[in-house]
Amino acid sequence: MASSTGGRVFGTDGVRGLANGLLTAELALDLSVAAAHILGEAGAFEGHRPRAVVGRDTRLSGEFLEAAVCAGLASAGVDVLRVGVLPTPGVAHLTSGLDVDLGVVISASHNAMPDNGIKFLARGGVKLADDVEATIESRLREPWQRPTGAAIGRISTYYQGIHEYIAHLVGTLPTGLEGLKVVVDCAHGAAFASAPAALRTAGAEVVAINAAPDGHNINDGCGSTHLEPLQRAVLEHGADAGFALDGDADRCLAVDADGDVVDGDQILSILALTLRDRGRLVHDTVVATVMSNLGFLQAMERAGIRVEQTKVGDRYVLEAMNAHGYTLGGEQSGHVILSDHATTGDGTLTALMLLSRMVETGQGLGSLASVMTRLPQVLVNVPDVDKARTDDDALASAVAAEEAALAGSGRVLLRPSGTEPLVRVMVEAESHDRAREVAERLAGVVRERLAL
């Protein structure tokens, strides 16, 4: 039975959209029922009564969506452990640690408050495969035999979930963080309680900002998409470092003691050297996307570390890591996966690992980040073009000519958007002006050659 929702429901990271617009209580309930059916038919529940963990971020809409998800699962015979407000990586950890059959995260990550989302995790706390999501979508609202009596699922609150997650985070550290003063921007999101608690338990002095969610203020001018409040707070409090999380705390960007931003590529550079020195960087390889700064690639080459590049998107990074057993991967956005300790990106874990590196080396975050020099990067979006024709011969020749002119001191990346009718032109060069000049020149060729 085809989906009756009028279009594709699952995107690149679960279901996401305007809460009570696209993402209604009815859809949340139906998705949960369909997910229970598909996983049950695949044998995930064989020999035992199925269980699920359900967590959410701080959005107002999370309350009714949580109720709908729990109702849908229980009506399908699944016992539900409701963990309340908890980061995506926290739900993933409990899904694995409690050995349940299914995890559900209700969050729209870094999106603005009116949006929300639902993503399902399979046993072990890993994201569902694309084909499983497609099957769930195809089975929405199909007729089914409903369990009755004792076969109906139970819903209970698992109060200790946040404490188990914090203990897990602190347990990953090889050393305490005593003597460090840290600012953490919680984005009024899912980690408003767990991130400061984990950092304090690890021994750091913590200043928590944007840690008072009211259902409306998640990601509002704060967190990993708005670093200015964190920069000001680090300087005001004389902190050694600052960390900004997003709404569901699966990503983290940093600020050093001088208030300078340390982006995802620099974070990956630091952690790659950390894991290599600890003997934990499998095959001396780190996974990154094609959007990684050329300065990152150069730094890794100097360190003798191989970089495997994937398409943009954390699911592609994770696929490459899982395929070869790699232990580190991530994106420029600060979505970093440390597979020794987590199945998803975990912003608090990333912060803890960076701080532990500062302790064991005696260096500040700025000094550690200096292993990599960021090349100026310019991104131009070219709308209203035929993105299916980016293999045009004249366009390819123009790109090749610009790359030859840069002669190893920069690079060009031209790619179609995955969600919009536009082509992205990204250029890195030794100066911002040179990068802008090349990007605008190639954007003109794109407009000319790929005009609709």
Short mmCIF file of C-alpha atoms in Angstrom, two decimals:
data_model
loop_
_atom_site.label_atom_id
_atom_site.label_comp_id
_atom_site.label_asym_id
_atom_site.label_seq_id
_atom_site.Cartn_x
_atom_site.Cartn_y
_atom_site.Cartn_z
CA MET A 1 0.00 0.00 0.00
CA ALA A 2 1.50 3.33 -1.03
CA SER A 3 1.86 6.16 1.44
CA SER A 4 -1.27 8.25 1.66
CA THR A 5 0.55 11.34 2.91
CA GLY A 6 0.82 12.93 -0.54
CA GLY A 7 4.59 12.62 -1.04
CA ARG A 8 7.77 11.18 0.38
CA VAL A 9 7.76 11.33 4.17
CA PHE A 10 11.29 10.27 5.14
CA GLY A 11 14.16 12.61 4.28
CA THR A 12 17.89 12.27 4.79
CA ASP A 13 17.52 12.25 8.59
CA GLY A 14 14.15 10.74 9.42
CA VAL A 15 10.89 12.67 9.11
CA ARG A 16 11.15 16.42 9.60
CA GLY A 17 8.88 19.40 8.98
CA LEU A 18 6.45 21.89 10.46
CA ALA A 19 4.96 20.42 13.64
CA ASN A 20 1.19 20.08 13.39
CA GLY A 21 1.55 21.00 9.72
CA LEU A 22 3.43 18.24 7.92
CA LEU A 23 4.25 16.37 11.12
CA THR A 24 0.92 15.75 12.84
CA ALA A 25 -0.03 13.59 15.80
CA GLU A 26 -1.79 11.25 13.37
CA LEU A 27 1.33 10.83 11.24
CA ALA A 28 3.51 10.27 14.33
CA LEU A 29 1.15 7.55 15.55
CA ASP A 30 0.92 5.89 12.12
CA LEU A 31 4.70 5.94 11.63
CA SER A 32 5.21 4.28 15.01
CA VAL A 33 2.70 1.56 14.24
CA ALA A 34 4.25 0.89 10.83
CA ALA A 35 7.77 0.82 12.30
CA ALA A 36 6.68 -1.74 14.91
CA HIS A 37 5.12 -3.91 12.21
CA ILE A 38 8.11 -3.80 9.86
CA LEU A 39 10.68 -4.53 12.56
CA GLY A 40 8.51 -7.29 13.97
CA GLU A 41 8.14 -8.94 10.57
CA ALA A 42 11.92 -8.70 10.10
CA GLY A 43 12.36 -10.84 13.20
CA ALA A 44 13.53 -8.08 15.53
CA PHE A 45 11.01 -9.12 18.20
CA GLU A 46 11.31 -12.89 17.96
CA GLY A 47 11.12 -14.75 21.27
CA HIS A 48 10.45 -11.74 23.49
CA ARG A 49 8.04 -8.91 24.17
CA PRO A 50 9.26 -5.90 22.16
CA ARG A 51 10.56 -2.76 23.92
CA ALA A 52 11.35 0.77 22.76
CA VAL A 53 13.03 3.89 24.17
CA VAL A 54 11.44 7.25 23.28
CA GLY A 55 13.17 10.61 23.88
CA ARG A 56 12.68 14.17 22.69
CA ASP A 57 14.15 17.66 22.66
CA THR A 58 12.63 20.72 24.33
CA ARG A 59 10.24 21.93 21.62
CA LEU A 60 6.68 22.60 22.69
CA SER A 61 5.43 20.24 19.99
CA GLY A 62 7.56 17.41 21.37
CA GLU A 63 5.02 16.88 24.11
CA PHE A 64 2.10 15.91 21.86
CA LEU A 65 4.34 14.07 19.39
CA GLU A 66 5.86 12.03 22.23
CA ALA A 67 2.36 11.09 23.36
CA ALA A 68 1.42 10.04 19.81
CA VAL A 69 4.57 7.97 19.29
CA CYS A 70 4.15 6.21 22.62
CA ALA A 71 0.48 5.54 21.89
CA GLY A 72 1.26 4.11 18.47
CA LEU A 73 3.96 1.79 19.75
CA ALA A 74 1.90 0.59 22.72
CA SER A 75 -1.12 -0.05 20.49
CA ALA A 76 1.13 -2.28 18.38
CA GLY A 77 2.16 -4.31 21.42
CA VAL A 78 5.48 -2.58 22.21
CA ASP A 79 6.45 -1.72 25.79
CA VAL A 80 7.71 1.87 25.87
CA LEU A 81 10.36 3.40 28.12
CA ARG A 82 9.82 7.16 27.98
CA VAL A 83 13.07 8.98 28.83
CA GLY A 84 11.80 12.54 28.32
CA VAL A 85 14.20 15.29 27.23
CA LEU A 86 17.47 13.68 26.18
CA PRO A 87 19.94 14.27 23.31
CA THR A 88 19.82 12.08 20.23
CA PRO A 89 23.09 10.34 21.25
CA GLY A 90 21.61 9.73 24.70
CA VAL A 91 18.62 7.92 23.21
CA ALA A 92 20.98 5.97 20.95
CA HIS A 93 23.13 4.98 23.95
CA LEU A 94 20.11 3.75 25.92
CA THR A 95 18.74 1.88 22.91
CA SER A 96 21.99 -0.05 22.84
CA GLY A 97 22.70 -0.22 26.57
CA LEU A 98 19.22 -1.39 27.53
CA ASP A 99 19.19 -3.83 24.61
CA VAL A 100 15.78 -2.67 23.42
CA ASP A 101 14.41 -3.28 19.95
CA LEU A 102 13.76 0.27 18.85
CA GLY A 103 14.72 3.85 19.70
CA VAL A 104 12.73 6.92 18.73
CA VAL A 105 14.04 10.49 18.82
CA ILE A 106 11.60 13.38 18.49
CA SER A 107 13.67 16.36 17.38
CA ALA A 108 14.33 18.69 14.46
CA SER A 109 17.97 19.13 15.49
CA HIS A 110 19.23 22.63 14.56
CA ASN A 111 15.97 23.70 12.87
CA ALA A 112 13.88 26.55 14.28
CA MET A 113 11.29 25.81 16.98
CA PRO A 114 8.16 25.48 14.76
CA ASP A 115 9.67 22.38 13.10
CA ASN A 116 10.00 18.95 14.65
CA GLY A 117 11.07 15.52 13.51
CA ILE A 118 11.00 11.80 14.20
CA LYS A 119 13.87 9.40 13.62
CA PHE A 120 13.93 5.71 14.39
CA LEU A 121 16.91 3.74 15.66
CA ALA A 122 17.28 -0.01 15.29
CA ARG A 123 18.62 -2.38 17.97
CA GLY A 124 22.10 -1.26 18.94
CA GLY A 125 21.22 2.44 18.54
CA VAL A 126 21.95 2.69 14.82
CA LYS A 127 19.89 4.58 12.26
CA LEU A 128 17.48 2.56 10.16
CA ALA A 129 18.64 1.73 6.65
CA ASP A 130 17.04 3.65 3.75
CA ASP A 131 15.20 0.58 2.50
CA VAL A 132 13.67 -0.05 5.93
CA GLU A 133 12.44 3.55 6.10
CA ALA A 134 10.98 3.20 2.60
CA THR A 135 9.14 0.04 3.66
CA ILE A 136 7.74 1.75 6.74
CA GLU A 137 6.49 4.60 4.58
CA SER A 138 4.87 2.23 2.09
CA ARG A 139 2.92 0.54 4.87
CA LEU A 140 1.44 3.63 6.52
CA ARG A 141 -2.20 3.27 7.54
CA GLU A 142 -2.63 -0.23 6.21
CA PRO A 143 -5.31 -2.42 7.85
CA TRP A 144 -3.91 -4.54 10.69
CA GLN A 145 -4.92 -6.92 13.43
CA ARG A 146 -4.72 -4.97 16.67
CA PRO A 147 -3.56 -6.70 19.87
CA THR A 148 -5.95 -6.69 22.79
CA GLY A 149 -5.88 -7.55 26.47
CA ALA A 150 -2.46 -8.36 27.88
CA ALA A 151 -0.89 -8.11 24.42
CA ILE A 152 -1.16 -4.30 24.45
CA GLY A 153 2.10 -2.50 25.24
CA ARG A 154 2.79 -0.66 28.50
CA ILE A 155 4.22 2.90 28.81
CA SER A 156 6.50 3.80 31.72
CA THR A 157 8.93 6.61 32.50
CA TYR A 158 12.60 5.64 32.72
CA TYR A 159 13.85 8.33 35.10
CA GLN A 160 17.41 7.04 35.39
CA GLY A 161 18.09 7.32 31.65
CA ILE A 162 19.80 10.71 31.85
CA HIS A 163 22.03 9.56 34.72
CA GLU A 164 23.11 6.44 32.83
CA TYR A 165 23.93 8.56 29.78
CA ILE A 166 26.01 11.02 31.84
CA ALA A 167 27.90 8.15 33.48
CA HIS A 168 28.63 6.72 30.03
CA LEU A 169 30.03 10.05 28.81
CA VAL A 170 32.29 10.56 31.79
CA GLY A 171 33.44 6.96 31.59
CA THR A 172 34.98 7.57 28.17
CA LEU A 173 37.63 9.91 29.56
CA PRO A 174 41.20 8.77 30.24
CA THR A 175 41.72 11.65 32.68
CA GLY A 176 39.75 14.14 34.74
CA LEU A 177 39.22 17.75 33.68
CA GLU A 178 40.11 19.43 36.97
CA GLY A 179 41.58 22.92 36.53
CA LEU A 180 39.69 23.72 33.32
CA LYS A 181 36.99 26.40 33.11
CA VAL A 182 34.48 25.77 30.34
CA VAL A 183 31.47 27.54 28.86
CA VAL A 184 28.80 25.35 27.25
CA ASP A 185 25.99 26.81 25.11
CA CYS A 186 23.13 24.31 25.34
CA ALA A 187 20.95 26.05 22.70
CA HIS A 188 18.01 25.72 25.14
CA GLY A 189 17.89 22.20 23.73
CA ALA A 190 17.99 18.54 24.65
CA ALA A 191 21.36 18.70 26.46
CA PHE A 192 20.47 21.62 28.74
CA ALA A 193 20.79 19.32 31.78
CA SER A 194 23.07 16.50 30.63
CA ALA A 195 25.92 18.49 29.06
CA PRO A 196 26.71 20.75 32.05
CA ALA A 197 26.29 17.78 34.40
CA ALA A 198 28.70 15.59 32.42
CA LEU A 199 31.34 18.32 32.24
CA ARG A 200 31.04 19.05 35.98
CA THR A 201 31.15 15.36 36.88
CA ALA A 202 34.35 15.09 34.83
CA GLY A 203 35.91 17.79 37.02
CA ALA A 204 35.60 20.97 34.95
CA GLU A 205 34.30 24.30 36.24
CA VAL A 206 31.28 24.95 34.04
CA VAL A 207 29.41 28.06 32.98
CA ALA A 208 26.21 26.98 31.22
CA ILE A 209 24.45 29.48 28.95
CA ASN A 210 21.19 29.15 27.04
CA ALA A 211 20.24 26.31 29.36
CA ALA A 212 16.72 27.40 30.32
CA PRO A 213 14.34 25.93 27.73
CA ASP A 214 10.75 27.14 27.74
CA GLY A 215 9.43 25.18 24.76
CA HIS A 216 9.85 28.16 22.43
CA ASN A 217 13.50 29.24 22.58
CA ILE A 218 15.40 26.20 21.24
CA ASN A 219 18.15 27.29 18.77
CA ASP A 220 16.89 30.88 18.98
CA GLY A 221 20.00 33.00 18.38
CA CYS A 222 22.19 30.50 20.20
CA GLY A 223 23.89 27.14 19.92
CA SER A 224 26.10 25.83 17.13
CA THR A 225 24.43 27.98 14.45
CA HIS A 226 24.95 31.25 16.38
CA LEU A 227 28.37 31.32 18.05
CA GLU A 228 28.45 34.98 19.09
CA PRO A 229 26.91 34.43 22.58
CA LEU A 230 29.46 31.69 23.27
CA GLN A 231 32.36 33.86 22.12
CA ARG A 232 31.26 36.69 24.41
CA ALA A 233 30.78 34.34 27.37
CA VAL A 234 34.21 32.71 26.99
CA LEU A 235 35.91 36.12 27.07
CA GLU A 236 33.69 37.46 29.86
CA HIS A 237 34.36 34.49 32.15
CA GLY A 238 38.00 33.97 31.20
CA ALA A 239 37.28 30.39 30.23
CA ASP A 240 39.78 27.97 28.74
CA ALA A 241 37.32 26.94 26.00
CA GLY A 242 33.68 27.04 25.01
CA PHE A 243 31.42 24.58 23.24
CA ALA A 244 28.16 25.16 21.37
CA LEU A 245 25.65 22.36 20.87
CA ASP A 246 22.61 22.24 18.60
CA GLY A 247 19.03 21.42 19.56
CA ASP A 248 19.47 17.66 19.83
CA ALA A 249 23.16 17.90 20.81
CA ASP A 250 24.53 15.60 18.12
CA ARG A 251 26.94 18.30 16.93
CA CYS A 252 29.42 20.65 18.55
CA LEU A 253 31.47 23.65 17.51
CA ALA A 254 34.09 25.20 19.77
CA VAL A 255 35.67 28.52 20.76
CA ASP A 256 39.19 28.84 22.17
CA ALA A 257 40.29 31.04 25.08
CA ASP A 258 40.73 34.03 22.75
CA GLY A 259 37.18 33.72 21.44
CA ASP A 260 38.25 32.34 18.06
CA VAL A 261 36.03 29.71 16.43
CA VAL A 262 37.29 26.13 16.13
CA ASP A 263 35.19 24.52 13.40
CA GLY A 264 34.37 20.91 12.60
CA ASP A 265 37.40 20.38 10.39
CA GLN A 266 39.75 21.65 13.09
CA ILE A 267 37.98 19.49 15.67
CA LEU A 268 38.43 16.45 13.41
CA SER A 269 42.12 17.31 13.02
CA ILE A 270 42.64 17.44 16.78
CA LEU A 271 40.73 14.23 17.42
CA ALA A 272 42.47 12.36 14.59
CA LEU A 273 45.85 13.10 16.17
CA THR A 274 44.45 12.24 19.61
CA LEU A 275 43.20 8.81 18.53
CA ARG A 276 46.34 8.11 16.52
CA ASP A 277 48.53 8.87 19.53
CA ARG A 278 46.34 6.61 21.69
CA GLY A 279 46.52 3.80 19.13
CA ARG A 280 42.76 4.04 18.47
CA LEU A 281 42.65 5.49 14.93
CA VAL A 282 41.87 2.38 12.90
CA HIS A 283 44.03 2.14 9.75
CA ASP A 284 45.22 5.69 10.52
CA THR A 285 42.13 6.88 8.64
CA VAL A 286 39.53 9.57 9.31
CA VAL A 287 36.29 9.89 7.33
CA ALA A 288 35.14 13.32 6.15
CA THR A 289 32.92 14.75 3.41
CA VAL A 290 33.87 16.42 0.15
CA MET A 291 33.09 19.79 1.80
CA SER A 292 36.02 19.49 4.19
CA ASN A 293 38.45 22.39 3.93
CA LEU A 294 41.59 21.79 1.89
CA GLY A 295 43.56 22.88 4.95
CA PHE A 296 42.21 19.82 6.77
CA LEU A 297 43.33 17.50 3.97
CA GLN A 298 46.77 19.10 3.97
CA ALA A 299 47.11 18.80 7.75
CA MET A 300 46.18 15.13 7.68
CA GLU A 301 48.63 14.46 4.87
CA ARG A 302 51.43 16.07 6.89
CA ALA A 303 50.50 13.88 9.87
CA GLY A 304 50.48 10.70 7.78
CA ILE A 305 46.75 10.21 8.29
CA ARG A 306 44.57 9.08 5.40
CA VAL A 307 41.27 10.84 4.70
CA GLU A 308 38.38 8.95 3.14
CA GLN A 309 35.88 11.41 1.68
CA THR A 310 32.14 10.84 1.23
CA LYS A 311 29.12 12.71 -0.03
CA VAL A 312 27.76 15.44 2.24
CA GLY A 313 25.66 14.03 5.07
CA ASP A 314 26.42 12.26 8.34
CA ARG A 315 24.70 9.08 7.13
CA TYR A 316 27.33 8.73 4.38
CA VAL A 317 30.14 9.33 6.87
CA LEU A 318 28.68 6.65 9.14
CA GLU A 319 28.24 4.20 6.25
CA ALA A 320 31.92 4.49 5.35
CA MET A 321 32.95 4.10 8.99
CA ASN A 322 30.81 1.00 9.45
CA ALA A 323 31.98 -0.55 6.20
CA HIS A 324 35.65 -0.49 7.24
CA GLY A 325 35.56 -0.28 11.03
CA TYR A 326 36.93 3.27 11.17
CA THR A 327 36.75 5.00 14.56
CA LEU A 328 36.51 8.68 13.60
CA GLY A 329 34.49 10.64 11.09
CA GLY A 330 32.63 13.90 10.81
CA GLU A 331 31.59 17.05 9.02
CA GLN A 332 32.56 20.71 8.99
CA SER A 333 29.30 21.43 10.83
CA GLY A 334 30.69 19.80 13.97
CA HIS A 335 28.84 16.51 13.61
CA VAL A 336 31.59 14.15 14.82
CA ILE A 337 31.24 10.39 15.27
CA LEU A 338 33.57 8.59 17.68
CA SER A 339 32.53 5.00 17.08
CA ASP A 340 34.43 3.57 20.06
CA HIS A 341 31.87 5.29 22.27
CA ALA A 342 28.81 6.25 20.19
CA THR A 343 26.72 5.21 17.21
CA THR A 344 25.82 8.80 16.29
CA GLY A 345 27.38 12.22 16.53
CA ASP A 346 27.58 13.38 20.15
CA GLY A 347 28.37 17.03 20.86
CA THR A 348 29.02 16.55 24.58
CA LEU A 349 31.30 13.58 23.91
CA THR A 350 33.20 15.69 21.36
CA ALA A 351 33.68 18.47 23.93
CA LEU A 352 34.90 16.00 26.56
CA MET A 353 37.42 14.48 24.15
CA LEU A 354 38.79 17.88 23.17
CA LEU A 355 39.15 18.88 26.82
CA SER A 356 40.91 15.62 27.69
CA ARG A 357 43.38 16.30 24.87
CA MET A 358 44.03 19.75 26.36
CA VAL A 359 44.75 18.12 29.75
CA GLU A 360 47.06 15.41 28.44
CA THR A 361 49.09 17.77 26.21
CA GLY A 362 49.02 20.87 28.41
CA GLN A 363 48.06 22.91 25.34
CA GLY A 364 45.17 25.31 24.87
CA LEU A 365 42.47 24.61 22.32
CA GLY A 366 43.78 27.33 20.00
CA SER A 367 47.24 25.79 20.02
CA LEU A 368 45.82 22.33 19.26
CA ALA A 369 43.69 23.74 16.43
CA SER A 370 46.74 25.38 14.83
CA VAL A 371 47.73 22.00 13.41
CA MET A 372 45.39 22.99 10.58
CA THR A 373 45.27 26.25 8.63
CA ARG A 374 41.85 26.96 7.15
CA LEU A 375 41.90 28.13 3.56
CA PRO A 376 39.36 30.86 2.75
CA GLN A 377 36.24 29.16 1.42
CA VAL A 378 33.44 30.73 -0.63
CA LEU A 379 30.14 28.99 -1.42
CA VAL A 380 27.81 30.35 -4.11
CA ASN A 381 24.36 28.84 -4.66
CA VAL A 382 23.10 29.11 -8.24
CA PRO A 383 19.29 28.71 -8.29
CA ASP A 384 16.83 27.96 -11.09
CA VAL A 385 19.17 25.78 -13.14
CA ASP A 386 19.02 22.19 -14.35
CA LYS A 387 21.06 20.46 -11.67
CA ALA A 388 20.87 17.15 -13.54
CA ARG A 389 23.27 18.47 -16.21
CA THR A 390 26.34 19.27 -14.11
CA ASP A 391 28.32 16.90 -16.35
CA ASP A 392 28.08 19.46 -19.19
CA ASP A 393 31.36 19.41 -21.17
CA ALA A 394 31.85 23.17 -21.31
CA LEU A 395 31.19 23.46 -17.57
CA ALA A 396 33.62 20.64 -16.82
CA SER A 397 36.28 22.40 -18.93
CA ALA A 398 35.75 25.67 -17.05
CA VAL A 399 36.13 23.90 -13.71
CA ALA A 400 39.29 22.13 -14.89
CA ALA A 401 40.80 25.41 -16.08
CA GLU A 402 40.15 27.12 -12.74
CA GLU A 403 41.60 24.19 -10.80
CA ALA A 404 44.73 24.25 -12.98
CA ALA A 405 45.11 27.99 -12.33
CA LEU A 406 44.89 27.40 -8.58
CA ALA A 407 47.79 24.93 -9.01
CA GLY A 408 47.39 23.04 -5.74
CA SER A 409 46.83 26.18 -3.64
CA GLY A 410 43.07 25.76 -3.73
CA ARG A 411 40.27 23.64 -5.12
CA VAL A 412 36.83 23.73 -6.73
CA LEU A 413 33.80 21.66 -5.80
CA LEU A 414 30.67 21.89 -7.91
CA ARG A 415 27.69 19.81 -6.87
CA PRO A 416 23.90 19.75 -7.27
CA SER A 417 21.77 20.33 -4.19
CA GLY A 418 20.06 17.23 -2.87
CA THR A 419 16.86 19.05 -1.96
CA GLU A 420 16.58 22.22 -4.07
CA PRO A 421 16.74 23.16 -7.79
CA LEU A 422 20.17 24.71 -7.51
CA VAL A 423 23.86 24.00 -7.97
CA ARG A 424 26.44 24.79 -5.30
CA VAL A 425 29.83 26.18 -6.32
CA MET A 426 32.45 25.98 -3.58
CA VAL A 427 35.94 27.41 -4.06
CA GLU A 428 38.94 27.47 -1.72
CA ALA A 429 41.98 29.62 -2.43
CA GLU A 430 44.89 31.36 -0.72
CA SER A 431 42.78 34.49 -0.23
CA HIS A 432 39.08 35.22 0.18
CA ASP A 433 39.11 37.62 -2.77
CA ARG A 434 40.62 34.98 -5.07
CA ALA A 435 38.10 32.37 -3.91
CA ARG A 436 35.20 34.80 -4.46
CA GLU A 437 36.47 35.74 -7.92
CA VAL A 438 36.74 32.11 -9.07
CA ALA A 439 33.39 31.15 -7.52
CA GLU A 440 31.52 34.02 -9.20
CA ARG A 441 33.15 33.24 -12.55
CA LEU A 442 32.11 29.58 -12.37
CA ALA A 443 28.63 30.51 -11.13
CA GLY A 444 28.26 32.55 -14.33
CA VAL A 445 29.17 29.50 -16.41
CA VAL A 446 26.62 27.43 -14.50
CA ARG A 447 23.89 30.01 -15.19
CA GLU A 448 24.79 30.12 -18.86
CA ARG A 449 25.16 26.38 -19.48
CA LEU A 450 22.45 24.97 -17.20
CA ALA A 451 19.71 27.57 -17.64
CA LEU A 452 16.21 26.10 -17.50
#
